[in-house]
PDB file of C-alpha atoms in Angstrom:
ATOM      1  CA  MET A 180      15.497  -6.613   4.149  1.00  0.00           C
ATOM      2  CA  LEU A 181      12.690  -8.752   5.527  1.00  0.00           C
ATOM      3  CA  LYS A 182       9.984 -10.704   3.771  1.00  0.00           C
ATOM      4  CA  ALA A 183       6.609 -11.205   5.453  1.00  0.00           C
ATOM      5  CA  THR A 184       4.490 -14.167   4.445  1.00  0.00           C
ATOM      6  CA  VAL A 185       0.851 -13.574   5.431  1.00  0.00           C
ATOM      7  CA  TYR A 186      -1.863 -16.235   5.520  1.00  0.00           C
ATOM      8  CA  VAL A 187      -5.509 -15.176   5.884  1.00  0.00           C
ATOM      9  CA  THR A 188      -8.240 -17.778   6.386  1.00  0.00           C
ATOM     10  CA  ILE A 189     -11.939 -17.797   7.178  1.00  0.00           C
ATOM     11  CA  LYS A 190     -12.560 -18.431  10.879  1.00  0.00           C
ATOM     12  CA  GLN A 191     -13.650 -21.983  11.671  1.00  0.00           C
ATOM     13  CA  SER A 192     -16.990 -20.682  12.989  1.00  0.00           C
ATOM     14  CA  VAL A 193     -17.809 -18.994   9.643  1.00  0.00           C
ATOM     15  CA  LEU A 194     -19.331 -20.905   6.737  1.00  0.00           C
ATOM     16  CA  ASP A 195     -16.817 -21.049   3.864  1.00  0.00           C
ATOM     17  CA  VAL A 196     -19.066 -20.932   0.799  1.00  0.00           C
ATOM     18  CA  GLN A 197     -16.135 -20.996  -1.642  1.00  0.00           C
ATOM     19  CA  GLY A 198     -14.617 -23.969   0.140  1.00  0.00           C
ATOM     20  CA  THR A 199     -17.907 -25.830  -0.029  1.00  0.00           C
ATOM     21  CA  ALA A 200     -18.185 -25.106  -3.764  1.00  0.00           C
ATOM     22  CA  VAL A 201     -14.637 -26.334  -4.404  1.00  0.00           C
ATOM     23  CA  GLN A 202     -15.308 -29.463  -2.354  1.00  0.00           C
ATOM     24  CA  GLY A 203     -18.427 -30.155  -4.446  1.00  0.00           C
ATOM     25  CA  ALA A 204     -16.477 -29.649  -7.669  1.00  0.00           C
ATOM     26  CA  LEU A 205     -13.738 -32.019  -6.501  1.00  0.00           C
ATOM     27  CA  HIS A 206     -16.335 -34.634  -5.557  1.00  0.00           C
ATOM     28  CA  SER A 207     -17.947 -34.324  -8.989  1.00  0.00           C
ATOM     29  CA  MET A 208     -14.526 -35.032 -10.523  1.00  0.00           C
ATOM     30  CA  GLY A 209     -14.162 -38.215  -8.510  1.00  0.00           C
ATOM     31  CA  PHE A 210     -12.052 -36.911  -5.618  1.00  0.00           C
ATOM     32  CA  ASP A 211     -14.406 -38.286  -2.981  1.00  0.00           C
ATOM     33  CA  GLU A 212     -11.687 -38.496  -0.328  1.00  0.00           C
ATOM     34  CA  VAL A 213     -11.784 -34.715   0.180  1.00  0.00           C
ATOM     35  CA  GLU A 214     -13.562 -34.198   3.508  1.00  0.00           C
ATOM     36  CA  LYS A 215     -13.428 -30.409   3.763  1.00  0.00           C
ATOM     37  CA  VAL A 216     -12.000 -27.438   1.867  1.00  0.00           C
ATOM     38  CA  ARG A 217     -11.236 -24.033   3.377  1.00  0.00           C
ATOM     39  CA  ILE A 218     -10.241 -21.171   1.069  1.00  0.00           C
ATOM     40  CA  GLY A 219      -7.780 -18.482   2.110  1.00  0.00           C
ATOM     41  CA  LYS A 220      -5.343 -15.848   0.883  1.00  0.00           C
ATOM     42  CA  TYR A 221      -1.544 -15.923   0.713  1.00  0.00           C
ATOM     43  CA  MET A 222       0.520 -12.740   0.470  1.00  0.00           C
ATOM     44  CA  GLU A 223       4.237 -11.939   0.332  1.00  0.00           C
ATOM     45  CA  LEU A 224       5.391  -8.501   1.437  1.00  0.00           C
ATOM     46  CA  GLU A 225       8.961  -7.292   0.998  1.00  0.00           C
ATOM     47  CA  LEU A 226       9.805  -4.877   3.788  1.00  0.00           C
ATOM     48  CA  ASN A 227      12.619  -2.352   3.541  1.00  0.00           C
ATOM     49  CA  THR A 228      13.862  -2.918   7.096  1.00  0.00           C
ATOM     50  CA  ASP A 229      15.996  -5.281   9.134  1.00  0.00           C
ATOM     51  CA  ASP A 230      14.292  -4.412  12.433  1.00  0.00           C
ATOM     52  CA  VAL A 231      12.294  -7.562  13.230  1.00  0.00           C
ATOM     53  CA  ALA A 232      10.358  -6.039  16.148  1.00  0.00           C
ATOM     54  CA  ALA A 233       9.282  -3.012  14.115  1.00  0.00           C
ATOM     55  CA  ALA A 234       8.406  -5.227  11.139  1.00  0.00           C
ATOM     56  CA  GLU A 235       6.213  -7.461  13.310  1.00  0.00           C
ATOM     57  CA  GLU A 236       4.389  -4.418  14.653  1.00  0.00           C
ATOM     58  CA  ARG A 237       3.835  -2.999  11.166  1.00  0.00           C
ATOM     59  CA  VAL A 238       2.730  -6.301   9.595  1.00  0.00           C
ATOM     60  CA  LYS A 239       0.280  -6.880  12.442  1.00  0.00           C
ATOM     61  CA  ALA A 240      -1.138  -3.380  11.864  1.00  0.00           C
ATOM     62  CA  MET A 241      -1.428  -4.073   8.113  1.00  0.00           C
ATOM     63  CA  CYS A 242      -3.316  -7.289   8.810  1.00  0.00           C
ATOM     64  CA  GLU A 243      -5.632  -5.680  11.350  1.00  0.00           C
ATOM     65  CA  LYS A 244      -6.387  -2.610   9.211  1.00  0.00           C
ATOM     66  CA  SER A 245      -6.398  -3.920   5.661  1.00  0.00           C
ATOM     67  CA  LEU A 246      -5.251  -7.426   4.790  1.00  0.00           C
ATOM     68  CA  ALA A 247      -7.751  -9.362   6.925  1.00  0.00           C
ATOM     69  CA  ASN A 248     -11.347  -8.781   7.936  1.00  0.00           C
ATOM     70  CA  THR A 249     -10.840  -9.769  11.572  1.00  0.00           C
ATOM     71  CA  VAL A 250     -14.578 -10.175  12.126  1.00  0.00           C
ATOM     72  CA  ILE A 251     -14.677 -13.264   9.909  1.00  0.00           C
ATOM     73  CA  GLU A 252     -11.004 -14.032   9.158  1.00  0.00           C
ATOM     74  CA  ASP A 253      -7.958 -15.177  11.080  1.00  0.00           C
ATOM     75  CA  TYR A 254      -4.434 -14.333  10.023  1.00  0.00           C
ATOM     76  CA  ARG A 255      -0.911 -15.375  10.779  1.00  0.00           C
ATOM     77  CA  TYR A 256       2.399 -14.250   9.411  1.00  0.00           C
ATOM     78  CA  GLU A 257       6.040 -15.261   9.256  1.00  0.00           C
ATOM     79  CA  LEU A 258       9.055 -13.009   8.851  1.00  0.00           C
ATOM     80  CA  HIS A 259      12.149 -14.127   6.960  1.00  0.00           C
ATOM     81  CA  GLN A 260      15.456 -12.372   6.338  1.00  0.00           C
ATOM     82  CA  THR A 261      16.080 -11.994   2.600  1.00  0.00           C
ATOM     83  CA  GLU A 262      19.154 -11.238   0.572  1.00  0.00           C
ATOM     84  CA  VAL A 263      19.480  -7.742  -0.776  1.00  0.00           C
ATOM     85  CA  LYS A 264      19.317  -7.793  -4.591  1.00  0.00           C
ATOM     86  CA  ARG A 265      22.065  -5.796  -6.243  1.00  0.00           C
TER      87      ARG A 265
END
């Protein structure tokens, strides 16, 4: 069994309105050292396969088709072998 960890973030060229709002909130709370905030998504997918090449192909397809809006977001993923729960 494999576990995919997927990270989706707004592209650097796109204004991150949520990040700007969080930065402003942190500044208003006295955390003035925060220079920039970028907001993203984190996902864990458990895959019922041990075939790393096939899993990479499928996770990439999931990201391209559903998990990320590739017009405004970048994504990356990591695959990890997991123990089978019995």
